[in-house]
Every structure is written in structure tokens, then in C-alpha cells.
Coordinates of C-alpha atoms in Angstrom, one line a residue:
Chain A
M232 CA -4.4 -4.5 8.9
K233 CA -3.3 -2.4 5.9
S234 CA -6.2 -3.8 4.0
I235 CA -8.7 -2.7 6.7
I236 CA -7.2 0.8 6.9
F237 CA -7.2 1.2 3.2
D238 CA -10.8 0.0 2.8
S239 CA -11.9 2.3 5.7
L240 CA -10.4 5.3 4.0
I241 CA -12.1 4.4 0.7
F242 CA -15.5 4.0 2.4
A243 CA -15.0 7.1 4.5
Y244 CA -14.1 9.0 1.3
I245 CA -17.2 7.8 -0.5
F246 CA -19.5 8.6 2.4
M247 CA -17.9 12.0 2.9
V248 CA -18.4 13.0 -0.7
A249 CA -21.9 11.7 -0.8
F250 CA -22.6 13.5 2.5
I251 CA -21.2 16.9 1.4
Y252 CA -23.0 16.8 -1.9
A253 CA -26.3 15.8 -0.3
Y254 CA -26.0 18.4 2.4
L255 CA -24.6 21.4 0.4
G256 CA -25.8 20.8 -3.1
P257 CA -23.8 19.7 -6.2
F258 CA -21.6 22.8 -6.8
V259 CA -20.4 23.3 -3.3
V260 CA -16.7 23.6 -4.1
R261 CA -17.5 26.6 -6.2
G262 CA -19.4 28.2 -3.3
D263 CA -17.8 30.9 -1.3
E264 CA -15.0 29.9 1.1
D265 CA -16.6 31.3 4.3
Q266 CA -19.3 28.7 4.0
W267 CA -16.6 26.1 3.9
V268 CA -14.6 27.4 6.9
G269 CA -17.8 27.4 9.0
L270 CA -18.5 23.8 8.1
L271 CA -14.9 22.5 8.7
P272 CA -15.4 21.4 12.4
M273 CA -18.5 19.5 11.5
I274 CA -16.8 17.9 8.4
G275 CA -13.8 16.9 10.6
L276 CA -16.2 15.3 13.1
S277 CA -18.1 13.5 10.5
L278 CA -14.9 12.3 8.8
I279 CA -14.0 10.5 12.0
L280 CA -17.5 9.1 12.3
F281 CA -17.3 7.9 8.7
L282 CA -13.9 6.3 9.3
I283 CA -15.3 4.3 12.1
L284 CA -18.4 3.5 10.1
G285 CA -16.1 2.4 7.2
A286 CA -14.1 0.2 9.4
G287 CA -17.2 -1.4 10.7
L288 CA -18.7 -1.9 7.3
N289 CA -15.4 -3.4 6.2
L290 CA -15.4 -6.0 9.0
L291 CA -19.0 -6.9 8.0
L292 CA -18.0 -7.3 4.4
K293 CA -15.0 -9.5 5.5
R294 CA -17.4 -11.7 7.4
G295 CA -19.5 -11.9 4.3
R296 CA -16.4 -13.0 2.4
L297 CA -16.6 -10.2 -0.1
Y298 CA -13.4 -9.4 -2.0
T299 CA -12.7 -5.7 -1.1
L300 CA -10.2 -3.4 -2.8
G301 CA -7.9 -3.4 0.3
A302 CA -7.9 -7.2 0.3
L303 CA -7.0 -7.2 -3.4
L304 CA -4.0 -4.9 -2.8
F305 CA -2.7 -5.9 0.6
E306 CA -3.8 -9.5 1.3
A307 CA -1.1 -12.0 2.2
E308 CA 0.1 -14.1 -0.7
H309 CA -1.1 -17.4 0.7
I310 CA -4.6 -16.2 1.2
K311 CA -4.6 -14.7 -2.2
A312 CA -3.5 -18.0 -3.7
N313 CA -6.7 -19.7 -2.3
R314 CA -9.1 -17.3 -3.9
I315 CA -11.1 -18.7 -6.7
P316 CA -10.8 -16.6 -9.8
T317 CA -14.1 -14.9 -10.7
P318 CA -15.1 -12.5 -13.5
L319 CA -14.4 -8.9 -12.9
T320 CA -18.0 -7.9 -12.5
K321 CA -18.6 -10.5 -9.8
N322 CA -16.0 -9.0 -7.5
F323 CA -17.0 -6.5 -4.8
W324 CA -13.8 -4.5 -5.3
F325 CA -14.7 -3.7 -8.9
Y326 CA -17.8 -1.8 -7.8
Q327 CA -15.9 -0.2 -4.9
L328 CA -13.3 1.1 -7.3
M329 CA -15.9 2.3 -9.8
I330 CA -17.9 4.2 -7.3
A331 CA -14.8 5.9 -5.8
F332 CA -13.7 6.7 -9.4
V333 CA -17.0 8.3 -10.4
F334 CA -17.1 10.3 -7.2
T335 CA -13.6 11.5 -7.8
I336 CA -14.4 12.6 -11.3
A337 CA -17.4 14.5 -10.0
V338 CA -15.4 16.4 -7.3
G339 CA -12.6 16.9 -9.8
W340 CA -15.0 18.5 -12.3
D341 CA -16.1 20.9 -9.6
A342 CA -12.6 21.6 -8.3
T343 CA -11.1 22.5 -11.7
E344 CA -14.1 24.6 -12.4
I345 CA -14.6 23.2 -15.9
K346 CA -16.6 25.6 -18.0
L347 CA -17.4 24.1 -21.4
Y348 CA -19.4 27.2 -22.6
E349 CA -16.2 29.3 -22.1
L350 CA -14.0 26.9 -24.0
F351 CA -16.3 26.8 -27.0
G352 CA -17.7 30.4 -26.7
Y353 CA -17.0 33.1 -29.3
E354 CA -15.8 35.9 -27.0
G355 CA -12.8 34.1 -25.5
L356 CA -11.4 33.0 -28.8
F357 CA -12.0 36.0 -31.0
G358 CA -12.4 38.8 -28.4
A359 CA -15.4 40.9 -27.8
D360 CA -15.1 43.0 -30.9
G361 CA -13.9 40.2 -33.2
Q362 CA -10.3 41.5 -32.7
G363 CA -7.6 40.0 -30.3
G364 CA -8.7 37.3 -27.9
A365 CA -6.8 34.0 -27.7
L366 CA -6.6 33.6 -31.5
G367 CA -5.1 37.1 -31.8
I368 CA -2.3 36.2 -29.4
F369 CA -1.7 33.0 -31.2
L370 CA -1.4 34.7 -34.5
S371 CA 1.1 37.2 -33.0
L372 CA 3.1 34.4 -31.6
V373 CA 3.5 32.6 -34.9
N374 CA 4.4 35.9 -36.6
P375 CA 7.5 36.8 -34.4
N376 CA 9.2 40.1 -34.3
W377 CA 12.8 39.1 -35.4
Q378 CA 14.2 42.5 -34.4
I379 CA 14.8 41.3 -30.8
L380 CA 16.6 38.2 -32.0
P381 CA 20.1 39.3 -31.0
Q382 CA 18.8 40.3 -27.5
G383 CA 17.0 36.9 -27.3
I384 CA 20.1 35.0 -28.3
L385 CA 22.2 36.7 -25.6
A386 CA 19.5 35.9 -23.1
I387 CA 19.3 32.2 -24.1
I388 CA 23.1 31.9 -23.9
E389 CA 22.9 33.3 -20.4
T390 CA 20.2 30.7 -19.6
I391 CA 22.3 27.8 -20.9
Y392 CA 25.3 29.0 -18.8
I393 CA 23.2 29.4 -15.7
A394 CA 22.2 25.8 -16.1
F395 CA 25.8 24.7 -16.8
M396 CA 27.2 26.4 -13.7
A397 CA 24.4 25.1 -11.5
T398 CA 25.2 21.6 -12.8
I399 CA 29.0 21.9 -12.4
F400 CA 28.7 23.2 -8.9
A401 CA 26.3 20.5 -8.0
I402 CA 28.5 17.6 -9.2
P403 CA 31.2 17.5 -6.4
A404 CA 28.6 18.1 -3.6
A405 CA 26.3 15.4 -5.0
F406 CA 29.3 13.0 -5.6
F407 CA 30.4 13.4 -2.0
L408 CA 26.8 13.1 -0.5
S409 CA 25.8 10.2 -2.7
F410 CA 28.0 7.7 -0.7
F411 CA 26.3 8.8 2.5
A412 CA 22.9 8.4 0.9
A413 CA 23.5 4.9 -0.4
K414 CA 21.8 2.3 1.7
N415 CA 24.2 -0.6 1.0
I416 CA 27.2 1.5 2.2
M417 CA 25.4 3.0 5.2
A418 CA 23.6 0.0 6.5
G419 CA 26.6 -1.1 8.5
N420 CA 25.7 0.3 11.9
S421 CA 23.1 2.5 13.6
V422 CA 25.2 5.7 13.5
L423 CA 25.8 5.4 9.8
F424 CA 22.2 4.5 9.2
G425 CA 21.1 7.6 11.2
I426 CA 23.3 9.8 9.0
Y427 CA 21.7 8.1 6.0
L428 CA 18.2 8.8 7.2
F429 CA 19.0 12.4 8.0
I430 CA 20.6 13.1 4.6
R431 CA 17.8 11.3 2.8
T432 CA 15.2 13.4 4.6
V433 CA 17.0 16.7 4.0
L434 CA 17.3 15.8 0.3
N435 CA 13.7 14.8 0.0
V436 CA 12.5 18.1 1.5
T437 CA 14.9 20.1 -0.6
R438 CA 13.7 18.3 -3.8
S439 CA 10.1 18.7 -2.9
I440 CA 10.4 22.5 -2.8
E441 CA 10.2 23.7 -6.3
P442 CA 13.2 25.5 -7.8
L443 CA 10.8 28.4 -8.4
I444 CA 10.4 28.8 -4.7
W445 CA 14.2 28.6 -4.1
A446 CA 14.7 31.2 -6.8
I447 CA 12.4 33.6 -4.9
I448 CA 14.3 33.0 -1.7
F449 CA 17.7 33.5 -3.3
A450 CA 16.4 36.6 -5.2
V451 CA 15.8 38.1 -1.8
W452 CA 19.1 36.9 -0.5
V453 CA 21.5 37.8 -3.3
G454 CA 19.3 40.1 -5.4
I455 CA 17.4 39.5 -8.6
G456 CA 19.4 38.2 -11.5
P457 CA 21.2 35.2 -13.0
F458 CA 23.1 34.4 -9.8
S459 CA 20.0 33.7 -7.7
G460 CA 18.6 31.5 -10.5
M461 CA 21.9 29.6 -10.6
L462 CA 21.8 29.1 -6.8
A463 CA 18.3 27.8 -6.9
L464 CA 19.0 25.4 -9.7
M465 CA 22.2 24.3 -8.0
L466 CA 20.4 23.4 -4.8
H467 CA 17.8 21.4 -6.7
S468 CA 20.4 19.7 -8.7
I469 CA 22.4 18.7 -5.7
A470 CA 19.3 17.0 -4.2
S471 CA 18.3 15.3 -7.4
L472 CA 21.8 14.2 -8.4
T473 CA 22.6 12.9 -5.0
K474 CA 19.5 10.7 -5.1
Q475 CA 20.3 9.4 -8.6
Y476 CA 24.0 8.9 -7.8
S477 CA 23.2 7.0 -4.6
E478 CA 20.8 4.8 -6.4
I479 CA 23.6 3.9 -8.9
I480 CA 25.8 3.0 -5.9
E481 CA 23.1 0.8 -4.5
C482 CA 22.9 -1.2 -7.7
V483 CA 26.7 -1.9 -7.8
N484 CA 27.5 -5.5 -8.5
E485 CA 29.3 -7.0 -5.4
G486 CA 31.1 -9.6 -7.5
P487 CA 34.0 -7.4 -8.8
I488 CA 34.4 -6.0 -5.3
E489 CA 35.0 -9.5 -4.0
G490 CA 37.2 -10.2 -7.0
I491 CA 39.5 -7.2 -6.4
Q492 CA 39.5 -7.7 -2.7
A493 CA 40.7 -11.3 -3.2
T494 CA 43.8 -10.1 -5.0
G495 CA 45.1 -8.4 -1.9
A496 CA 44.2 -4.8 -3.0
N497 CA 43.7 -2.2 -0.3
F498 CA 40.4 -0.3 0.3
I499 CA 41.1 2.6 -2.0
Q500 CA 42.3 0.3 -4.8
T501 CA 39.1 -1.8 -4.3
I502 CA 36.9 1.3 -4.7
W503 CA 38.8 2.6 -7.6
Y504 CA 39.0 -0.7 -9.5
A505 CA 35.7 -2.4 -8.6
V506 CA 33.2 0.4 -7.8
V507 CA 34.2 3.4 -9.9
P508 CA 34.2 1.6 -13.2
Q509 CA 30.7 0.5 -12.5
I510 CA 29.3 3.9 -11.6
I511 CA 31.2 6.4 -13.8
L512 CA 29.2 6.1 -17.0
P513 CA 25.8 6.3 -15.3
Y514 CA 27.1 9.3 -13.3
V515 CA 28.1 11.1 -16.5
S516 CA 24.8 10.1 -18.2
F517 CA 22.7 11.4 -15.3
T518 CA 24.8 14.6 -15.1
I519 CA 24.3 15.5 -18.8
Y520 CA 20.6 14.8 -18.4
R521 CA 20.5 17.1 -15.4
W522 CA 22.1 19.9 -17.4
D523 CA 19.4 19.4 -20.0
I524 CA 16.7 19.5 -17.4
N525 CA 18.4 22.6 -15.9
V526 CA 18.2 24.5 -19.2
R527 CA 14.4 24.0 -19.2
M528 CA 14.1 24.9 -15.5
A529 CA 16.3 28.0 -15.9
T530 CA 13.8 29.3 -18.4
I531 CA 11.0 29.0 -15.9
I532 CA 13.1 30.4 -13.1
G533 CA 13.8 33.5 -15.2
L534 CA 10.1 34.3 -14.8
V535 CA 10.6 35.1 -11.2
G536 CA 13.7 37.1 -11.8
G537 CA 16.3 34.4 -12.1
G538 CA 17.8 36.0 -15.1
G539 CA 18.2 34.7 -18.6
I540 CA 15.6 34.3 -21.3
G541 CA 12.8 33.8 -18.7
T542 CA 13.2 37.3 -17.3
L543 CA 13.1 38.8 -20.8
L544 CA 10.0 36.6 -21.6
M545 CA 8.3 37.9 -18.5
M546 CA 9.1 41.5 -19.5
Y547 CA 7.5 41.3 -23.0
Q548 CA 4.6 39.2 -21.8
G549 CA 3.8 41.8 -19.1
Q550 CA 3.6 44.5 -21.9
A551 CA 1.5 42.1 -24.0
L552 CA 4.1 42.3 -26.8
W553 CA 3.1 38.9 -28.2
R554 CA 5.2 39.1 -31.4
E555 CA 8.3 39.6 -29.2
V556 CA 7.2 36.8 -27.0
G557 CA 6.8 34.6 -30.1
C558 CA 10.5 35.3 -31.0
L559 CA 11.7 34.3 -27.6
A560 CA 9.4 31.2 -27.6
F561 CA 11.0 30.2 -30.9
L562 CA 14.5 30.5 -29.3
I563 CA 13.5 28.4 -26.3
V564 CA 12.1 25.7 -28.5
I565 CA 15.3 25.6 -30.5
A566 CA 17.6 25.6 -27.4
V567 CA 15.6 22.9 -25.6
W568 CA 15.3 20.8 -28.7
A569 CA 19.1 21.0 -29.3
M570 CA 20.0 20.3 -25.7
D571 CA 17.5 17.4 -25.6
T572 CA 18.8 15.8 -28.8
A573 CA 22.5 16.3 -28.0
S574 CA 22.1 14.9 -24.5
A575 CA 20.1 11.9 -25.8
Y576 CA 22.8 11.1 -28.4
I577 CA 25.6 11.4 -25.9
R578 CA 23.9 9.3 -23.3
E579 CA 23.1 6.7 -25.9
A580 CA 26.8 6.7 -27.1
I581 CA 28.3 6.1 -23.6
K582 CA 25.8 3.5 -22.5
Chain B
M801 CA 53.8 -38.0 4.7
N802 CA 56.6 -35.5 5.2
S803 CA 55.3 -32.6 7.3
E804 CA 57.3 -30.1 5.1
D805 CA 55.1 -31.0 2.2
V806 CA 52.0 -29.6 4.0
I807 CA 51.3 -26.1 2.6
L808 CA 47.9 -25.6 4.3
K809 CA 46.7 -27.0 7.6
I810 CA 43.2 -26.6 8.7
Q811 CA 42.1 -27.6 12.2
D812 CA 38.6 -27.7 13.6
L813 CA 37.6 -24.8 11.4
E814 CA 34.3 -23.2 12.4
K815 CA 32.2 -20.5 10.9
T816 CA 29.0 -19.2 12.3
Y817 CA 27.3 -16.3 10.4
P818 CA 25.9 -13.3 12.3
N819 CA 22.4 -14.6 11.5
G820 CA 23.2 -17.8 13.5
V821 CA 23.7 -20.2 10.6
Q822 CA 26.5 -22.6 11.4
A823 CA 28.2 -23.2 8.0
L824 CA 31.3 -25.0 9.2
K825 CA 31.2 -27.2 12.3
G826 CA 34.9 -28.1 13.0
V827 CA 36.5 -29.1 9.7
S828 CA 40.1 -30.5 9.7
F829 CA 42.3 -31.5 6.8
D830 CA 45.8 -30.9 5.3
V831 CA 46.7 -29.8 1.8
K832 CA 50.0 -30.9 0.4
K833 CA 52.1 -28.8 -2.0
G834 CA 51.1 -29.4 -5.6
E835 CA 47.8 -31.2 -4.9
F836 CA 44.7 -30.7 -6.9
L837 CA 42.2 -31.0 -4.0
V838 CA 38.6 -31.0 -4.9
V839 CA 35.8 -30.2 -2.4
I840 CA 32.4 -31.7 -3.1
G841 CA 29.1 -31.5 -1.3
L842 CA 25.5 -30.2 -1.8
S843 CA 24.7 -26.5 -2.1
G844 CA 24.8 -25.1 1.4
S845 CA 27.2 -27.8 2.7
G846 CA 29.8 -25.1 3.5
K847 CA 32.1 -25.5 0.5
S848 CA 32.1 -21.8 -0.4
T849 CA 32.4 -20.7 3.2
L850 CA 35.4 -23.0 3.6
L851 CA 37.3 -21.4 0.7
R852 CA 36.3 -17.9 1.7
C853 CA 37.6 -18.5 5.2
I854 CA 41.0 -19.4 3.8
N855 CA 41.5 -16.1 2.1
H856 CA 39.4 -14.2 4.8
L857 CA 36.7 -12.9 2.5
H858 CA 34.8 -14.4 5.5
E859 CA 36.3 -14.4 9.0
P860 CA 36.5 -17.8 10.6
T861 CA 34.8 -17.9 14.1
G862 CA 36.8 -20.9 15.5
G863 CA 39.6 -23.3 14.8
K864 CA 43.0 -22.7 13.2
I865 CA 44.4 -22.2 9.7
E866 CA 48.1 -22.5 9.0
L867 CA 49.8 -21.5 5.8
N868 CA 53.4 -22.8 5.5
G869 CA 53.4 -23.4 9.3
K870 CA 52.4 -19.8 10.0
D871 CA 49.1 -19.2 11.9
I872 CA 46.8 -17.1 9.6
T873 CA 43.5 -17.7 11.5
H874 CA 43.2 -14.0 12.3
V875 CA 45.1 -11.5 10.2
H876 CA 44.6 -7.8 9.5
G877 CA 46.0 -4.9 7.6
G878 CA 49.2 -5.6 5.7
D879 CA 49.3 -9.3 6.7
L880 CA 45.8 -9.8 5.3
K881 CA 46.8 -8.3 2.0
R882 CA 49.9 -10.5 1.8
L883 CA 47.8 -13.5 2.6
R884 CA 45.3 -12.7 -0.1
Q885 CA 48.2 -12.1 -2.5
S886 CA 49.5 -15.6 -1.9
V887 CA 46.1 -17.3 -1.8
A888 CA 44.5 -16.3 -5.1
M889 CA 40.8 -17.0 -5.9
I890 CA 38.6 -17.5 -8.9
F891 CA 34.8 -17.4 -8.7
Q892 CA 31.7 -19.0 -10.2
H893 CA 30.7 -15.7 -11.7
F894 CA 34.3 -14.7 -12.7
N895 CA 34.0 -11.4 -10.9
L896 CA 35.9 -9.4 -13.5
V897 CA 35.5 -5.7 -13.9
E898 CA 33.5 -5.9 -17.1
R899 CA 34.1 -2.4 -18.3
H900 CA 37.9 -2.7 -18.2
T901 CA 40.0 -4.4 -20.8
V902 CA 41.1 -8.0 -20.4
L903 CA 44.7 -6.8 -19.8
K904 CA 43.7 -4.3 -17.2
N905 CA 41.7 -7.0 -15.4
V906 CA 44.8 -9.3 -15.4
L907 CA 46.9 -6.5 -14.1
T908 CA 44.7 -6.0 -11.1
G909 CA 46.4 -9.2 -9.9
A910 CA 49.4 -7.0 -9.3
L911 CA 47.6 -4.4 -7.2
S912 CA 49.0 -5.7 -3.9
R913 CA 52.5 -4.9 -5.0
T914 CA 51.7 -1.6 -6.7
N915 CA 51.4 1.6 -4.7
T916 CA 47.9 3.1 -4.5
L917 CA 48.6 6.3 -6.5
S918 CA 50.4 4.5 -9.3
S919 CA 47.6 1.9 -9.5
M920 CA 44.9 4.6 -9.7
L921 CA 46.7 6.3 -12.6
G922 CA 47.1 2.9 -14.2
F923 CA 50.9 2.6 -13.9
F924 CA 52.1 -1.0 -13.4
S925 CA 55.7 -2.1 -13.6
A926 CA 57.0 -3.4 -16.9
E927 CA 57.6 -6.8 -15.3
D928 CA 54.0 -7.0 -14.2
R929 CA 52.8 -6.1 -17.7
Q930 CA 55.1 -8.7 -19.2
M931 CA 53.8 -11.3 -16.8
A932 CA 50.2 -10.4 -17.4
L933 CA 50.7 -10.9 -21.1
E934 CA 52.5 -14.2 -20.7
Y935 CA 49.7 -15.6 -18.5
L936 CA 47.1 -14.4 -21.0
K937 CA 49.0 -16.4 -23.6
L938 CA 49.1 -19.3 -21.3
V939 CA 45.3 -19.4 -21.0
G940 CA 44.9 -18.6 -24.7
I941 CA 43.3 -15.2 -24.5
A942 CA 46.3 -13.1 -25.6
P943 CA 44.7 -12.0 -28.9
K944 CA 41.8 -10.5 -26.9
A945 CA 44.0 -8.5 -24.5
N946 CA 42.4 -5.2 -25.5
Y947 CA 38.8 -6.3 -25.6
R948 CA 36.5 -5.3 -22.8
A949 CA 36.1 -8.2 -20.4
G950 CA 32.4 -8.0 -20.6
Q951 CA 32.5 -8.7 -24.3
L952 CA 34.1 -12.2 -23.7
S953 CA 32.1 -15.4 -23.3
G954 CA 31.8 -17.1 -19.9
G955 CA 34.6 -19.6 -20.5
Q956 CA 36.9 -16.9 -21.8
Q957 CA 36.1 -14.7 -18.8
Q958 CA 37.0 -17.5 -16.4
R959 CA 40.4 -17.9 -18.2
V960 CA 41.0 -14.2 -17.8
A961 CA 40.2 -14.7 -14.1
I962 CA 42.8 -17.5 -14.0
A963 CA 45.4 -15.2 -15.6
R964 CA 44.5 -12.5 -13.0
A965 CA 45.0 -15.0 -10.2
L966 CA 48.4 -16.2 -11.6
T967 CA 49.6 -12.6 -11.8
Q968 CA 49.3 -12.4 -8.1
K969 CA 52.2 -15.0 -8.0
P970 CA 50.2 -17.1 -5.5
E971 CA 51.1 -20.3 -3.7
I972 CA 47.6 -21.6 -3.6
L973 CA 44.7 -21.1 -6.0
L974 CA 41.2 -21.3 -4.6
A975 CA 38.5 -22.1 -7.2
D976 CA 34.9 -21.6 -6.1
E977 CA 32.6 -23.5 -8.5
P978 CA 34.7 -22.3 -11.4
V979 CA 32.7 -24.1 -14.0
A980 CA 29.2 -24.1 -12.5
S981 CA 27.9 -21.4 -14.8
L982 CA 29.6 -22.7 -18.0
D983 CA 28.4 -25.2 -20.6
P984 CA 29.9 -28.7 -20.7
A985 CA 32.4 -28.1 -23.5
T986 CA 33.8 -24.8 -22.1
C987 CA 33.7 -26.4 -18.7
H988 CA 36.4 -28.9 -19.8
T989 CA 38.5 -26.2 -21.4
V990 CA 38.6 -24.3 -18.1
M991 CA 39.3 -27.5 -16.0
D992 CA 42.1 -28.5 -18.4
H993 CA 43.7 -25.1 -17.9
L994 CA 43.5 -25.5 -14.2
K995 CA 45.0 -29.0 -14.5
K996 CA 47.8 -27.7 -16.7
I997 CA 48.6 -24.9 -14.2
N998 CA 48.6 -27.4 -11.4
E999 CA 51.0 -29.8 -13.2
D1000 CA 53.3 -27.4 -15.1
L1001 CA 53.6 -24.6 -12.6
G1002 CA 53.2 -26.8 -9.6
L1003 CA 50.5 -24.5 -8.2
T1004 CA 48.4 -26.0 -5.4
I1005 CA 44.7 -25.9 -6.2
I1006 CA 41.7 -26.2 -4.0
C1007 CA 38.6 -26.4 -6.1
N1008 CA 34.8 -26.7 -5.3
L1009 CA 33.0 -28.8 -7.8
H1010 CA 29.4 -30.1 -8.4
F1011 CA 29.9 -32.8 -10.9
L1012 CA 31.5 -36.1 -9.7
S1013 CA 32.6 -37.0 -13.2
L1014 CA 34.8 -34.0 -13.3
V1015 CA 36.1 -34.9 -9.9
R1016 CA 37.3 -38.3 -11.1
Q1017 CA 39.0 -36.8 -14.1
Y1018 CA 40.9 -33.9 -12.5
A1019 CA 41.3 -34.4 -8.7
T1020 CA 44.3 -35.9 -7.0
R1021 CA 42.4 -36.0 -3.8
V1022 CA 38.8 -35.3 -2.7
I1023 CA 37.2 -34.1 0.5
A1024 CA 33.4 -34.0 0.9
L1025 CA 31.4 -31.8 3.2
R1026 CA 27.9 -32.4 4.4
G1027 CA 26.1 -30.0 6.6
G1028 CA 29.3 -28.2 7.5
E1029 CA 31.2 -31.4 8.5
L1030 CA 33.9 -33.4 6.7
V1031 CA 32.5 -36.8 5.7
F1032 CA 35.1 -38.0 3.2
N1033 CA 38.8 -37.6 2.7
G1034 CA 40.5 -39.7 0.1
S1035 CA 41.2 -40.6 -3.5
P1036 CA 38.6 -39.9 -6.2
K1037 CA 38.7 -43.7 -7.0
D1038 CA 37.3 -44.5 -3.6
I1039 CA 34.1 -42.6 -4.0
T1040 CA 31.8 -45.6 -4.4
N1041 CA 28.0 -45.5 -4.8
E1042 CA 27.7 -46.0 -1.1
W1043 CA 29.8 -42.9 -0.4
F1044 CA 28.0 -41.0 -3.1
E1045 CA 24.7 -41.5 -1.3
K1046 CA 26.3 -40.6 2.0
I1047 CA 27.5 -37.3 0.6
Y1048 CA 24.6 -36.3 -1.5
G1049 CA 21.8 -37.9 0.4
E1050 CA 19.8 -41.0 -0.4
G1051 CA 18.2 -41.4 -3.7
A1052 CA 20.7 -39.0 -5.4
K1053 CA 21.7 -40.0 -8.9
E1054 CA 25.0 -39.2 -10.5
V1055 CA 25.0 -36.8 -13.5
H1056 CA 27.7 -37.0 -16.1
V1057 CA 29.2 -34.1 -18.0
N1058 CA 30.7 -35.0 -21.3

């Protein structure tokens, strides 16, 4: 069943792309959007048509014993075992994959609006009058204005502390939630499993919303500044750490638990002596890593008013003061490199 | 047989798992004080389930278990903890806390008589510490007391597990395939330690084993399980080839460990 659905989708995709290109010409994606909106109902209808067509084609191919991509991925093991190995180029799925790949490259080329003449043209790189342009910015960046160094250092320290506070506040919340997000602990009955599913869903949604968006929301809530940046990072850290912590709990070895239980220890003693020693070091390791990630994210969040060096960077960039931006970029590189190295060493040492 | 000698009495013990597998189908036998009782049988014959029912790592679903004349078929809370304290267990995979030191692992044997807060902070009584060190000496691991348990070899870890079990001050020691994941030489060291404990300390031992050659060397009595039923109960000398085929299935060949 999975194999049929998968193949139908692939076929429908190939038909669809072929249809749109044949009907609207090769550079359709670059065309104006009104043209698109007008066509949407028709495209939707034809998509359904193509899906049905794809499914039909797929069944025909199955009857013809051709080895499709869906079959390659989802076929049951015992059927797969009976397949006679054949060279790559004699398999249907190889051509199916190649066509889908070529079509995707073609659409992707259009969608990203790749313009080689701009990339290798004179004007963009050197500017219209031979001054400025991308090269000019680059030269300013590598020739920083060191006079704003003290201001920059203060800002980067602020960034590191934003990241630190976000991590620290996230730890207890994530520690508590992680037990409810661990499948092996919550699989007991349907109520627990319901809580597990609920928490997992909320966490996934929270994580999938970028901290940048959270920062904008919190900036409206508590005002622009480091506090809103910290709150955004904290929320993201809680979601990420809970997921990582709970995965550690899911990997706990049951043996020591049985061993400690068999001595007549009570529930708390069993958790303390059999579970905690197994999870504590991975917890610390993930937490340090999260702080490291948060420093990098805090920089980005500063761009939307989350405080720290990002805000400063945004300010100078807005005024096109590229030599000042160069100084800040240098500081960011140093801070990120230092955090990255330190956290890698610490994590290695406690492994 | 004097009935006062019986330490453990098992009657028609049954265990059906929630998935419907019937692991024990009414097993009955007595264990006398000071015995070295070995349980043999194929994998899946119910040996592990039997031991785990005795200390309630698994809950029996039928029959009766008596320890020193007291019904312990269904116990909960404090009674369960006291039962587990007096029926210690060692495992095939040792089940030590690998990140803790050897000494701390042995001290976990004293958890049942240490209050929760003290044990969380790592305070154990001086007596318990003394006892833990003595038992480590007994199994020959005293020099490694401050090593992490995970750094020790399999045979050494099993001896630490024996010391942990002894620290519980148990009346019975259950051993679930204690040498199944060890090489033949270490295997004998561990079995010798169990034998010594059985003879010198008079501790009753119930031990699951795979190898018949070990059974002949160490057991004072043997019971055999097949498909969850007791098929043999007697002296290790009495296991003839005929019995061997009955226990392990026709065509089975005996393997020796030297």
C-alpha cells in the first residue's frame, strides 16, 4: 500500500511538472503571481487526475513486474528476498529516480532564480563606478574599525549571558518534562500515553517555530531588549532539551534497575541509584552543548531586537558602516569559536 | 526430611505473562537450608521466570510460595522490600551500576536498611561499610574497591555482584545464569566463589545453569524444567543420558566446560 501511494506521488509529480512546463513555458515560476493564482484550481484538479493516473500506471507496471521506486523502499522483506539482483541500469526504479531528480533540479533552478550573469558580472562585484560593490564591503569588513571594540565586547558579553540565563532557566523545566516525554516511562497505560503524546506534540510545535519568531512575539510582549531574546531562547531550549533528555531516558539500560530493585530498595532509591547515574553525564553534556548553540542563536535573535551583539550589528549594518560591522563580526567569530572549543573539550572529558 | 529444614516451599507455581505466554505450568519443589540447588533446562523453559517469581521481579499468577513457613506469594510495600532483602539475586549480565565505584555498588546491598535521604547523599552506616569491604575481600576484589564497576572484567563484575548480594544479609541467593556470559576459566572462579559461600557461610543457593558439567561439579541437588513443567528432581549423579535427552530434547549432545 505504501509502495503504491509513494509511486503514485512520484508519477503525479513528474506528470505535473511536465504539464506545467509544457503549458506555461519553461520560466513559469518567475512569471507574475496573478497568473499562478488564476491557474490554481485547474492545477489542483489536474493534480488529482494525475494521482489517479499515477496509481493506474503503477498497477500496470506492477503487473508488468517492473521494479518501481516504491517497491524498492516499502516492499515486504520476504518479497524483496526473492528478487533477482540486476545491474542498476536494468531496474525501472533507477530511471524513475533519475527523471524525478532531473525535473526537481529544473524546477529548483527556476525557483531559486539562479542568475549566472549576475554572479560573474562586473557591476555587482565592483559597483557601477568601480567603487564599492560587494568587494568594497568585503574590504571594509576585513579592515575593522577597532574603536568600537569596547562597545562590542560589552555587547558580546551580554549575548553570552542571555544564552546562559536561557539555558539555566530551561534546565529544571526540561528535566521535569523529560520524564513525561519518555516513551518507556509513559507507555504504562492509556492516560499516561495520552499525556506523552500531548507533551510531544506541544514540544514539536514549539521547536518547529524558529526562535527568531518567538523573539518577535516576546519583543511585543515585554518590549525590545535582552529580556525578550532570553525568553525566546529559553522557550526553544526547553523544547529541545526536553526532547534530548527524554531520548536519554529512553535509552536507559534496564539491567541496573532490576539489580537495584532486587536488593529491596524503594522507588526513589531505585531511580537515584539505577537511573540517575546513567543519565546525569549525557544531561550535562547536552546542556553545555545547548548553551553553546544558544550563544550562536542569541546573535541572530539580536537582529530582531533581542539585545546583545546582534542588535548592535543590525544598527551598524543599517547605516552601512561596514568597518564597524567587521569589528563585531570578528568578536562573534572569537566568541563562537571559544564557546565551541570549550564545550567540545568539556563534553569529551566527561564522556 | 525434617520439615524445619525446608527454607523455601513452592507449590503449583504458575506464571502467565500478559501476552498470554504460560512460562510456568504448576511447578512444585522444596528447598532445604544450605542446599546448592541447580535449575537446568533449555532457554525458554521457565528457569528465569521461576527465580524472578521468588523475589517478585515478576508477579506469580498462581500457586503458592512459602519462605520459612510464611506465605509470600503476594506481598507488597514494606513486606516486598523485606522479602527482596532476604532473597538476594545475581544476574547473567551482572546488572551493576557501571558508573559507580565497586564499593558503592556493594553498598547498594544495604539500601533496604538505609533511609532514603541518607542513601541519596551516600551516607551508609559504618557497619555496612565494614561489611561491604569484608565481602569484597571474600570475593577477592578488595584492591579494586575504588575502581569504576564498568572498568572491571565480566568475572570481576559478577564477583562484585556477589558481594552486593551478600551485603543484603540474605537467607537465599538466587543466581540467574551467573556464568552464561563468561569465558570457561572465569566461569569456574565465579562458581567456586558461590560454592565457598554456600559451604562456609551456609547460604542457600538456587542457581540456573546451562552446562551439565558444571551441574555435576557444584550442585547438591538438581531440578529440571521443560516447557514450564518440572521434569526432574534429584541428585546430579542421577542425570543419565536418558534423562539428558528428556530434558534437552532428543538428539541433544552434552557440551563440557573445562
